[in-house]
Coordinates of C-alpha atoms in Angstrom, one line a residue:
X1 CA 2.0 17.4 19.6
X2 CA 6.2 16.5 19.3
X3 CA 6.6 15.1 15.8
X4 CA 9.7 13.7 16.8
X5 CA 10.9 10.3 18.8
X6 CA 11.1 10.9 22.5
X7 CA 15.2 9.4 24.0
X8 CA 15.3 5.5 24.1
X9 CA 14.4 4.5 27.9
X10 CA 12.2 8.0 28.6
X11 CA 8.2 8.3 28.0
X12 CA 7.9 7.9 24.1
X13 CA 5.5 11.1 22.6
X14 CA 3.2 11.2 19.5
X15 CA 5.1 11.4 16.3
X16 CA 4.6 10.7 13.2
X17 CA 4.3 6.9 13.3
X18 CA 1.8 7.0 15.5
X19 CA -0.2 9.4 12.9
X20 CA 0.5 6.9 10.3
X21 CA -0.5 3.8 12.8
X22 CA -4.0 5.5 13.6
X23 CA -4.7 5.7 9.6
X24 CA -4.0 2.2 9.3
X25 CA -5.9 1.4 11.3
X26 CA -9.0 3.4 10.5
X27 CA -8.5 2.5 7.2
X28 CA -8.5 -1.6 7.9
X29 CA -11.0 -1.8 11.0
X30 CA -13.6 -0.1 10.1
X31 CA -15.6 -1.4 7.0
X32 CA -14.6 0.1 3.7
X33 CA -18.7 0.8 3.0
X34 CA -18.8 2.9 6.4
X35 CA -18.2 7.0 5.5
X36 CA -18.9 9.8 7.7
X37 CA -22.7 11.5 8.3
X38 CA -22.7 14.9 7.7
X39 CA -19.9 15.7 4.8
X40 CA -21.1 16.9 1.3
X41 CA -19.0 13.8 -0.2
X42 CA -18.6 10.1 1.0
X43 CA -15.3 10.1 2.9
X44 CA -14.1 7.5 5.2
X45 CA -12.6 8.2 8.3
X46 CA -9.4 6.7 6.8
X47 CA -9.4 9.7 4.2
X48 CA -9.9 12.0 7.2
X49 CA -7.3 11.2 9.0
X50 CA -5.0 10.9 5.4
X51 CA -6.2 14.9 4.9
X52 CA -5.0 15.5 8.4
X53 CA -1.5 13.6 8.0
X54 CA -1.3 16.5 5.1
X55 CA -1.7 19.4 7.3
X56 CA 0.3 18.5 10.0
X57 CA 3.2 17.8 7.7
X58 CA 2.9 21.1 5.9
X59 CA 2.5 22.5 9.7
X60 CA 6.2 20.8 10.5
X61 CA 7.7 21.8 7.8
X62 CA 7.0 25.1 9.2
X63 CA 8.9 24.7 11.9
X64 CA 12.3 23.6 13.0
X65 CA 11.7 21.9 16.5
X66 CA 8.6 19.2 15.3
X67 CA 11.9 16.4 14.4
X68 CA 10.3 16.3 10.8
X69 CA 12.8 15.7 8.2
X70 CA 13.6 18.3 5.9
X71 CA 15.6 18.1 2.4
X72 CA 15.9 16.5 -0.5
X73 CA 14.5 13.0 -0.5
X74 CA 13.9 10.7 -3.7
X75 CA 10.7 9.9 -2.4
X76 CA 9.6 13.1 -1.8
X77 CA 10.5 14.5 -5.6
X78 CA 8.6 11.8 -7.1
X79 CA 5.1 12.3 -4.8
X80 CA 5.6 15.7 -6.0
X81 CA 6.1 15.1 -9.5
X82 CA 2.8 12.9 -9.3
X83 CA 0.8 15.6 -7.5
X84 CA 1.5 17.7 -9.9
X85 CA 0.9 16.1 -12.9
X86 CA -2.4 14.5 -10.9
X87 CA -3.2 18.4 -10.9
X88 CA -2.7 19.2 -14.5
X89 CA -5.0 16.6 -15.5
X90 CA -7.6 17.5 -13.5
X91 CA -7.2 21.5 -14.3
X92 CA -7.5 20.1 -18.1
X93 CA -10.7 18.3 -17.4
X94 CA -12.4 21.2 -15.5
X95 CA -11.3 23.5 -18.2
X96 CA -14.4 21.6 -20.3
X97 CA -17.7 20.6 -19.7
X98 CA -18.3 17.9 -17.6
X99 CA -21.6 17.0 -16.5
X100 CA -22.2 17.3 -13.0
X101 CA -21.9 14.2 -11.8
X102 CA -18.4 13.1 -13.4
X103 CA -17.0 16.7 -12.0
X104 CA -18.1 15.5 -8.4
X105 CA -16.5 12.4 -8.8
X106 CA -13.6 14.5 -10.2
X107 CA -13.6 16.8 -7.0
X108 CA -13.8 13.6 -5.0
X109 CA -11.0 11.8 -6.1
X110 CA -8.7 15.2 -6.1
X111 CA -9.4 15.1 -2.0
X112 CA -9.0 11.1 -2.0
X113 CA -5.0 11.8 -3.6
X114 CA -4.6 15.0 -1.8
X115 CA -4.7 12.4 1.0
X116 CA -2.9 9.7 -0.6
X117 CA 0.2 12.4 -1.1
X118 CA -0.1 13.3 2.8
X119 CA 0.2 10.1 3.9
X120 CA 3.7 9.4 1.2
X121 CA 5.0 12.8 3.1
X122 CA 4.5 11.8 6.5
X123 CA 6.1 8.0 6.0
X124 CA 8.9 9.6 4.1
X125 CA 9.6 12.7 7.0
X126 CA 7.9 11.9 9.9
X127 CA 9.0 8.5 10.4
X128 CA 12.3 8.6 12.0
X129 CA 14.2 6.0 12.4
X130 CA 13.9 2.2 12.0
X131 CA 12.3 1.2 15.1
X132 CA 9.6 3.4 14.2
X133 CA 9.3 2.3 10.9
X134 CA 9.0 -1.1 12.2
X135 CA 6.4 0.1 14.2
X136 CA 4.2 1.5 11.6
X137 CA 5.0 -1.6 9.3
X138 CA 3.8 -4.4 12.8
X139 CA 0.8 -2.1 13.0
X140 CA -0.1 -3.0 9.9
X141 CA 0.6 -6.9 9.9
X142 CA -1.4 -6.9 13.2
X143 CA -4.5 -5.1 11.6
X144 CA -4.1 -7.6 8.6
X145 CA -4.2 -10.7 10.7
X146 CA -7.3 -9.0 12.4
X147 CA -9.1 -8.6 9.1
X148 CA -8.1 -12.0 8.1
X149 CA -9.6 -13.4 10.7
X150 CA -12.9 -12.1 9.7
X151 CA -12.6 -13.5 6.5
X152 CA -11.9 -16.5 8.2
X153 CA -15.5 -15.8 10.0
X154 CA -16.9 -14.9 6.2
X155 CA -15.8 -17.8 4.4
X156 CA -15.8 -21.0 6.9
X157 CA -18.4 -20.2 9.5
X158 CA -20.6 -18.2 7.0
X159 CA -20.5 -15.7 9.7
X160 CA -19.9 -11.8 8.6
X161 CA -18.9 -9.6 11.7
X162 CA -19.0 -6.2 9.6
X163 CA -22.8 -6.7 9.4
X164 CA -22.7 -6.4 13.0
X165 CA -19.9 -3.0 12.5
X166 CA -22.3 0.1 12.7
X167 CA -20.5 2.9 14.5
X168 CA -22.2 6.4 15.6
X169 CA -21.5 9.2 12.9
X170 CA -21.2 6.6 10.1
X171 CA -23.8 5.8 7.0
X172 CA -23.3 3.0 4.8
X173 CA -21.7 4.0 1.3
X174 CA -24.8 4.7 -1.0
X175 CA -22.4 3.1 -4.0
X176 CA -23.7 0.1 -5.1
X177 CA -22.0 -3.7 -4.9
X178 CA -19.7 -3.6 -1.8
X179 CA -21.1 -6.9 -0.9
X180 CA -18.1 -8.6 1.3
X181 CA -19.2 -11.9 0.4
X182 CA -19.7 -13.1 -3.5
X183 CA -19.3 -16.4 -4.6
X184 CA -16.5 -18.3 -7.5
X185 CA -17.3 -21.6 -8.9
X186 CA -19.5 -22.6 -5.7
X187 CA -17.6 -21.0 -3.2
X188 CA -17.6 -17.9 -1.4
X189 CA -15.2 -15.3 -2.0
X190 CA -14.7 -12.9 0.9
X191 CA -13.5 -8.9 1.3
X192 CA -13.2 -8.8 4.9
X193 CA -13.7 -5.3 6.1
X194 CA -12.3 -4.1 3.0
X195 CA -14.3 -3.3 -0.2
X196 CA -14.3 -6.1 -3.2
X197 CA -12.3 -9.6 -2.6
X198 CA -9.8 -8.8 -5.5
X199 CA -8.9 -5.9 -3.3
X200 CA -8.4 -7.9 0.1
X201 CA -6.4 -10.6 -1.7
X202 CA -4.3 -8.6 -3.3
X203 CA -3.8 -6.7 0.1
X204 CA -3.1 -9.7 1.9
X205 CA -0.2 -10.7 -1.0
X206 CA 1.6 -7.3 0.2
X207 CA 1.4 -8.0 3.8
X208 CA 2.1 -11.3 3.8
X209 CA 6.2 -11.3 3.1
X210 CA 6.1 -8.1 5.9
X211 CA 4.6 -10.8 8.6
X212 CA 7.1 -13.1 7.6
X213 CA 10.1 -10.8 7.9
X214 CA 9.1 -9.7 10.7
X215 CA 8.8 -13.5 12.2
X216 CA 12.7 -14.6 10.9
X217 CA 13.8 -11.2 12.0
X218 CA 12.7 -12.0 15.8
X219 CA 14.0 -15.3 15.8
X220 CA 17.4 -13.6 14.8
X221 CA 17.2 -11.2 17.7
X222 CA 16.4 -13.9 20.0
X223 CA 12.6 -12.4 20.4
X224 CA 9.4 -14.0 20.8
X225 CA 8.3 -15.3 16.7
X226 CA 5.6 -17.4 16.8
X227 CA 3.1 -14.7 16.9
X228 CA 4.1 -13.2 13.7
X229 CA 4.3 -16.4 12.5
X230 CA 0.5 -16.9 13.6
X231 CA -0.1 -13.7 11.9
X232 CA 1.5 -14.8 8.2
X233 CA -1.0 -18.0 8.7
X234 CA -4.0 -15.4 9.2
X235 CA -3.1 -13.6 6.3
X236 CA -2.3 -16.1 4.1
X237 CA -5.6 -18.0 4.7
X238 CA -7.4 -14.5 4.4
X239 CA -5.7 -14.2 0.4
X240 CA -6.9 -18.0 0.0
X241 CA -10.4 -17.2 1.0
X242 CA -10.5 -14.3 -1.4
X243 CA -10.3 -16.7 -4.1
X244 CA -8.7 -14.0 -6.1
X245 CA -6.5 -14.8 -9.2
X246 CA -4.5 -11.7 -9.0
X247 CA -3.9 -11.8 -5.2
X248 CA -1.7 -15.1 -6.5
X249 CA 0.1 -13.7 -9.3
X250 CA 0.8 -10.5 -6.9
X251 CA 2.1 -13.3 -4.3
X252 CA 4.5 -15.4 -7.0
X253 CA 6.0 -12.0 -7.7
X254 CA 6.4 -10.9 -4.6
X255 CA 7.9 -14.6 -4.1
X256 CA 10.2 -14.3 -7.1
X257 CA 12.1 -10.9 -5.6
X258 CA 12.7 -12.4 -2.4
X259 CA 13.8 -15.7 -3.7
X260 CA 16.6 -13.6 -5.7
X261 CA 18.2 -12.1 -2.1
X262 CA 17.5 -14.8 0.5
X263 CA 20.0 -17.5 1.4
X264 CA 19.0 -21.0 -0.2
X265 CA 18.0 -22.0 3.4
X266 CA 15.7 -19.7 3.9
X267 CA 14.2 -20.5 0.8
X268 CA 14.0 -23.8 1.2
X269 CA 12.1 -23.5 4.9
X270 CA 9.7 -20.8 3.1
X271 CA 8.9 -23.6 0.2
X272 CA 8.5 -26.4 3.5
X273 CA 5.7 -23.3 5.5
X274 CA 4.2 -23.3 1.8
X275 CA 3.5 -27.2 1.4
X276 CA 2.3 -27.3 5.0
X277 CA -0.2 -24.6 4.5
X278 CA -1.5 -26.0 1.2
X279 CA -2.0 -29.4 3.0
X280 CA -3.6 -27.4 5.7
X281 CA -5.9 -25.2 3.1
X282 CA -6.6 -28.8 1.9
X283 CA -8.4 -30.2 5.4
X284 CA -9.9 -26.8 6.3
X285 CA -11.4 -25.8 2.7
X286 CA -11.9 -28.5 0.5
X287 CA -12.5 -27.8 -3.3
X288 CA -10.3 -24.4 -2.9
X289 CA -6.8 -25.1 -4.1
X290 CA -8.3 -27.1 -7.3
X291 CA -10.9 -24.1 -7.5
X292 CA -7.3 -22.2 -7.4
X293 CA -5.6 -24.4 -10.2
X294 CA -8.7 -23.9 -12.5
X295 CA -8.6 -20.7 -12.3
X296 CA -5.3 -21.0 -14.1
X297 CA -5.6 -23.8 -15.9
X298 CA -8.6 -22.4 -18.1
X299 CA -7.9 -18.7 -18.0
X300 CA -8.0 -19.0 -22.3
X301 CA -11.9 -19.9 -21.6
X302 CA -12.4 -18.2 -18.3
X303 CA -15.1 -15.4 -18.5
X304 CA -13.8 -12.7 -16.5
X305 CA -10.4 -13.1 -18.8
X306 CA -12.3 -12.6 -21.9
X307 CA -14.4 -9.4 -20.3
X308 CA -11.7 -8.1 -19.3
X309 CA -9.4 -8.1 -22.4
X310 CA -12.9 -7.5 -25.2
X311 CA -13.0 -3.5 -24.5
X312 CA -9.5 -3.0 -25.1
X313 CA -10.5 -1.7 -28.5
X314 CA -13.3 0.6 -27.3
X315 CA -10.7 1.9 -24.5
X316 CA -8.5 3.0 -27.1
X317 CA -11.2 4.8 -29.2
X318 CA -12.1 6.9 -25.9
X319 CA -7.8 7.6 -25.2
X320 CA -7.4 9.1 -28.8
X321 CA -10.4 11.8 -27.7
X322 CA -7.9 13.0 -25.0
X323 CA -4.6 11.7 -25.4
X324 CA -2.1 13.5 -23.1
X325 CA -4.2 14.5 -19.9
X326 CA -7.1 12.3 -20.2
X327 CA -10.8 13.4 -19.4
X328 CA -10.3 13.2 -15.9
X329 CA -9.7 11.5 -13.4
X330 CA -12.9 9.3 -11.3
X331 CA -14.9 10.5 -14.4
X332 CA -15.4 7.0 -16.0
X333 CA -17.5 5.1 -13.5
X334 CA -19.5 1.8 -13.1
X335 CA -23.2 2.1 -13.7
X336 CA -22.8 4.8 -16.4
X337 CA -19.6 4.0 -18.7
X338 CA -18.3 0.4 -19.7
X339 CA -15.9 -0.8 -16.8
X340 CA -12.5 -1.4 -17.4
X341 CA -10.6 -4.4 -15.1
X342 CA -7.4 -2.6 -16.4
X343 CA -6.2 0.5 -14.5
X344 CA -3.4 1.1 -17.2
X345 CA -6.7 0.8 -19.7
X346 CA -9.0 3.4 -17.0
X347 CA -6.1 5.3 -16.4
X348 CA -5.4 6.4 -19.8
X349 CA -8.5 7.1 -20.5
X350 CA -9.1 8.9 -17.5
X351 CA -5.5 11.0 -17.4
X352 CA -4.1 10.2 -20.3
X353 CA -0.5 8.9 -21.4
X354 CA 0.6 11.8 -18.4
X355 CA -1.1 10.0 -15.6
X356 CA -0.1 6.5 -16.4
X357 CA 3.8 7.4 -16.6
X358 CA 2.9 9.6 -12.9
X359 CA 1.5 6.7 -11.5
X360 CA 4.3 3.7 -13.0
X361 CA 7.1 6.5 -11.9
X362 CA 5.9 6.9 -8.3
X363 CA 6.0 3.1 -7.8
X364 CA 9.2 2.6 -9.5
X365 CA 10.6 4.9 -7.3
X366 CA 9.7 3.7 -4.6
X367 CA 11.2 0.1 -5.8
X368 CA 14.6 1.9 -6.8
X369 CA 15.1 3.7 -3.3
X370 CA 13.9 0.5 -1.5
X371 CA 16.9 -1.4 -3.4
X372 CA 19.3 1.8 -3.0
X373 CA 18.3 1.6 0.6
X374 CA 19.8 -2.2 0.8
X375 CA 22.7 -1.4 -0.5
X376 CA 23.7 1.2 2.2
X377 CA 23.3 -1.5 5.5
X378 CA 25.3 -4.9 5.9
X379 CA 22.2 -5.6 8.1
X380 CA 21.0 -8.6 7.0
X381 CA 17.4 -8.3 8.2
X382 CA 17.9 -4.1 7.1
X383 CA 18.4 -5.7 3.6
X384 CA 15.7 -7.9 3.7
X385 CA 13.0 -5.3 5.0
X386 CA 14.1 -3.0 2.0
X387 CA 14.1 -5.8 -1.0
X388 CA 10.3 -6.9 0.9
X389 CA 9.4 -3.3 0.5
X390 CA 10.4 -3.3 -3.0
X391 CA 9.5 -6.7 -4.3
X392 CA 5.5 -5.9 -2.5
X393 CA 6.0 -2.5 -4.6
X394 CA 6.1 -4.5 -7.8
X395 CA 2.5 -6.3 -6.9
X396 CA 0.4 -2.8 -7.9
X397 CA 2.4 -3.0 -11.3
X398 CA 1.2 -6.6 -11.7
X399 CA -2.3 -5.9 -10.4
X400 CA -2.8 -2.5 -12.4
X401 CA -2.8 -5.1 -15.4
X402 CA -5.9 -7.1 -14.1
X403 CA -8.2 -4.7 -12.0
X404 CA -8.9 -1.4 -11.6
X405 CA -6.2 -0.8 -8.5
X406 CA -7.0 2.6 -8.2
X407 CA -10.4 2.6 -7.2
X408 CA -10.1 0.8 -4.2
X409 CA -8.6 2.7 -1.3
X410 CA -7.0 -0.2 1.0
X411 CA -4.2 -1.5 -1.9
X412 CA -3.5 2.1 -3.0
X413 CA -3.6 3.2 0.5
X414 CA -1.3 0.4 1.1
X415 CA 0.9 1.3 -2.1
X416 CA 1.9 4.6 -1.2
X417 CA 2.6 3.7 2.4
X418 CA 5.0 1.7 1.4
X419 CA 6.3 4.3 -1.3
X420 CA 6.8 6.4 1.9
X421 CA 8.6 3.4 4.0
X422 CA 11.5 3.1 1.5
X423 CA 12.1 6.8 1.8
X424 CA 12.1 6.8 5.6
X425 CA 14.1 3.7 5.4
X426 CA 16.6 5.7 3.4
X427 CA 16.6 9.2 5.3
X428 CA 17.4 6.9 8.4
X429 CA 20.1 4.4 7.0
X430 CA 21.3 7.7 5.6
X431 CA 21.4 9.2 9.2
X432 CA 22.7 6.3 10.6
X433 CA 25.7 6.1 8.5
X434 CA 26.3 9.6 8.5
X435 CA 26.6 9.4 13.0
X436 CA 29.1 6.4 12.0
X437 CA 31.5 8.0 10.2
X438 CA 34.5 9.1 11.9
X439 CA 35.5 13.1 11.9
X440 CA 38.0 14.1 10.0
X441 CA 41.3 14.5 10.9
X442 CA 43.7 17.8 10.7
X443 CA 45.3 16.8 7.2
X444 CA 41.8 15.7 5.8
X445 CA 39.7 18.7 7.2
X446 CA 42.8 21.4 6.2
X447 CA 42.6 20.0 2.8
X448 CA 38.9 20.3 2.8
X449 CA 39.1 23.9 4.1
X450 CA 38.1 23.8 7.4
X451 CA 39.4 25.6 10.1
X452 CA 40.9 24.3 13.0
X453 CA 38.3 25.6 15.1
X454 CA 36.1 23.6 13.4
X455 CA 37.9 20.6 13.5
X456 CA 37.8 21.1 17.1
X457 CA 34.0 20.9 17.2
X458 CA 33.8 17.5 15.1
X459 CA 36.1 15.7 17.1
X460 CA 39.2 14.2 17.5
X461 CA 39.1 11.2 14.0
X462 CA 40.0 7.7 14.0
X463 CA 42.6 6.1 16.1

C-alpha cells in the first residue's frame, strides 16, 4: 500500500488519510458498546485499526519511498514526550502490587494510548497536504451528521437504531451503564452511537465549527454549501439533544476563539444561524432550551455540581499517597472506587502531577502549532481551518474540568486527531512555502557558499 498522494488528475492510491478516514469511521459508526469476540481484552474495532495506524507508521518510517514525512515536527516531540511519560507512570505502578484487576485495566489502557499515539503520528506524517487533510477533517463532519441523526431518532421519535446495530464478530461491552438513552429533568438525553451523552455533546461542540468552516469555505470557492450547511444543523441538534452542560460551555469557548479572528460579518451571520436554530429547537423540542437555561441558572443547587465538586478533598488524600507518577493509569474505576467527574482530579490520582502536565502539554501544543500554522498562509480560509483546529483544542481543557474526558474514547479519539491535524497542517504550509520561494541568485548563493554548480540545479532566481 503507497503511503503517499497519487499526481492530481491520475488514480488517487491509499495513503494515510484514508487510514485515518477508515478509523473515524469505525470509531463513530459502530456503537461504542460493540468490541471484538475473541480478544483477551474488550477492544473496539476503532482501537484496532488505531494499533494498526501505529505499525504502518513505524513501517514508513522505515522506508524512504511510502511519502511519509520525516523530521522534526512540533507535534511529533510533544506525542512523544506524552508517551513517554504515559510509560513512566505505568512502569511505576507495575513496579508495586496491584491487584489483578486494576493491572488489567492498567494493561488495557497502555494498548488504548499506544493507539491514541499512532493515530497523532499518522495525522502529523501521513497526511500530506491540505486537500487531504480536508479530506480526513469532511470524513469526520459527514460521520458526525450521521450519528446526529440517530440521536435525532433517540430523542424525537424515541426510536434507537443502535439496538438494531449487531454486527458478526462483535459482543456487547460487559461494562455496565452504556445506556444511549438517560433522561434530565423529564427529557431524554441521548449518546448516539457513542458511549455516555456528556461524551456525544461534547463531540458534537468540536465538530460543529469544522461543518461550518467547511460550509463558508465552499461558498468562497464557488462550491456546492448547503450540504455542509445541513450537516452543522445535524450536529448542532445532535449536542442539543444530549442535553449536556459541558457540550455548551465546550461550544461558547469554541465560539469565543473564533469570534476573536473572524470578520464582524461573519460573526454577525453566525449569531443570525444561532437565533434561527434556537427558534427552531423551540418548535421541534419544546421544554429543551429552558431545560438548557436551568441548567445554568441553578448550577449553585444543581446535584451533579455539588457531586462532582464534594470528593475534591478525598481526591487529594489519595494524590498525596503517589504524588509524582500516580498509581496508575485506568486503575481507579467505577463500581470499585469513588468516581471522579474531574479528569485533572482522576488524573492526578491516577498519574500523578507527571501525567496531568503530559496530558495539558500535548493539547497546548497542538493549540500553539494550530495558531503558528495561521500565521504562515494569507489564506483566509487556511487561517480559519487552523484557529478552528485550535480554538476546538481548547474544549478538552474545558471539559477535563467537568467529566472524566479520558475514559471515553470518541472525544479523546477526537482530541488527538486534531493534535495530529495542526501538525500536518504545518508540515504542508511548511512545504508549500518552502516550493514558493524563489532560488537564490549567484551573489546570494556565493555568499551562502554554494557552488555554481549548485546554483545551476536550483534554478535561475527571481526576475
Amino acid at each position: 500500500m503507497r503511503i503517499d498522494s497519487s499526481l492530481p488528475g491520475s488514480r488517487r492510491h491509499a495513503d494515510g488519510a484514508t487510514l485515518v478516514c477508515l478509523f473515524a469511521l469505525a470509531l463513530l459508526l459502530i456503537p461504542a458498546r460493540l468490541v471484538l469476540r475473541g480478544l483477551p481484552m474488550s477492544l473496539t474495532l476503532a482501537d484496532v485499526v488505531a494499533l494498526l495506524l501505529l505499525l504502518v507508521w513505524l513501517l514508513a518510517q522505515f522506508t524512504t519511498t511510502l511519502g511519509a514525512a520525516k523530521g522534526a515536527n512540533p507535534v511529533r516531540t510533544a506525542i512523544f514526550a506524552y508517551g513517554m511519560a504515559f510509560l513512566t507512570c505505568y512502569g511505576f505502578a507495575s513496579l508495586g502490587y496491584l491487584p489483578s484487576d486494576e493491572l488489567n485495566l492498567a494493561d488495557h489502557s497502555l494498548v488504548l494510548f499506544a493507539g491514541y499515539v499512532g493515530l497523532v503520528l499518522m495525522m502529523c506524517d501521513g497526511v500530506r497536504g491540505r486537500d487531504r487533510l480536508d479530506f480526513v477533517l469532511k470524513t469526520v463532519v459527514v460521520a458526525g451528521a450521521i450519528v446526529s441523526v440517530v440521536a435525532v431518532c433517540q430523542y424525537l421519535l424515541e426510536f434507537d437504531p443502535t439496538t438494531y446495530m449487531s454486527l458478526p464478530g462483535f459482543r456487547h461491552t460487559s461494562v455496565e451503564g452504556t445506556e444511549t438513552v438517560m433522561s434530565r429533568a423529564d427529557l431524554r438525553r441521548v449518546a448516539a452511537t457513542l458511549g455516555h451523552p456528556i461524551e456525544f455533546g461534547v463531540f458534537c461542540s468540536m465538530v460543529l465549527p469544522f461543518a461550518a468552516h467547511f460550509a463558508l469555505q465552499a461558498r468562497d470557492r464557488g462550491e456546492p454549501w448547503r450540504r455542509w450547511w445541513l450537516c452543522a444543523a445535524l450536529i448542532a441538534a445532535g449536542l442539543m439533544f444530549s442535553v449536556s452542560r459541558s457540550a455548551v460551555l465546550g461550544t461558547v469557548v469554541v465560539g469565543a476563539v473564533l469570534f476573536t479572528g473572524w470578520p464582524l460579518r461573519r460573526c454577525l451571520v453566525s449569531l443570525g444561524a444561532l437565533a434561527v436554530f434556537l427558534g427552531a429547537m423551540k418548535v421541534a423540542a419544546p421544554g429543551l432550551l429552558g431545560t438548557f437555561y436551568n441548567l445554568f441558572a441553578n448550577a449553585g443547587s444543581d446535584d451533579s455540581i455539588l457531586y462532582r465538586t464534594h470528593d475534591y478533598p478525598f481526591a487529594l488524600t489519595e494524590v498525596t499517597k503517589h504524588p509524582l507518577f500516580g498509581r496508575g493509569i485506568g486503575t481507579w474505576y467505577p463500581y470499585k472506587h469513588q468516581v471522579f467527574d474531574n479528569q485533572y482530579l482522576l488524573s492526578l490520582v491516577e498519574t500523578g502531577v507527571v501525567g496531568v502536565v503530559a496530558f495539558v502539554g500535548v493539547i497546548v501544543c497542538g493549540v500553539i502549532v494550530a495558531l503558528r500554522a495561521r500565521r504562515l498562509s494569507r489564506d483566509p480560509n487556511v487561517r480559519n481551518l487552523a484557529l478552528t483546529i485550535a480554538a476546538c483544542l481548547l474544549v478538552p481543557l474545558v471539559g477535563a474540568a467537568t467529566f472524566d474526558l479520558l475514559s471515553y474514547p470518541g472525544v479523546t479519539s477526537l482530541m488527538f486527531l486534531l493534535i495530529g491535524a495542526a501538525g500536518s497542517l504545518l508540515r504542508a504550509l511548511k512545504a508549500e512555502n518552502a516550493a514558493a520561494a524563489p532560488a537564490p541568485t549567484a551573489a546570494v548563493a556565493a555568499r551562502a557558499g554554494l557552488r555554481p554548480e549548485a546554483v545551476a540545479q536550483l534554478g535561475p532566481g527571481p526576475g
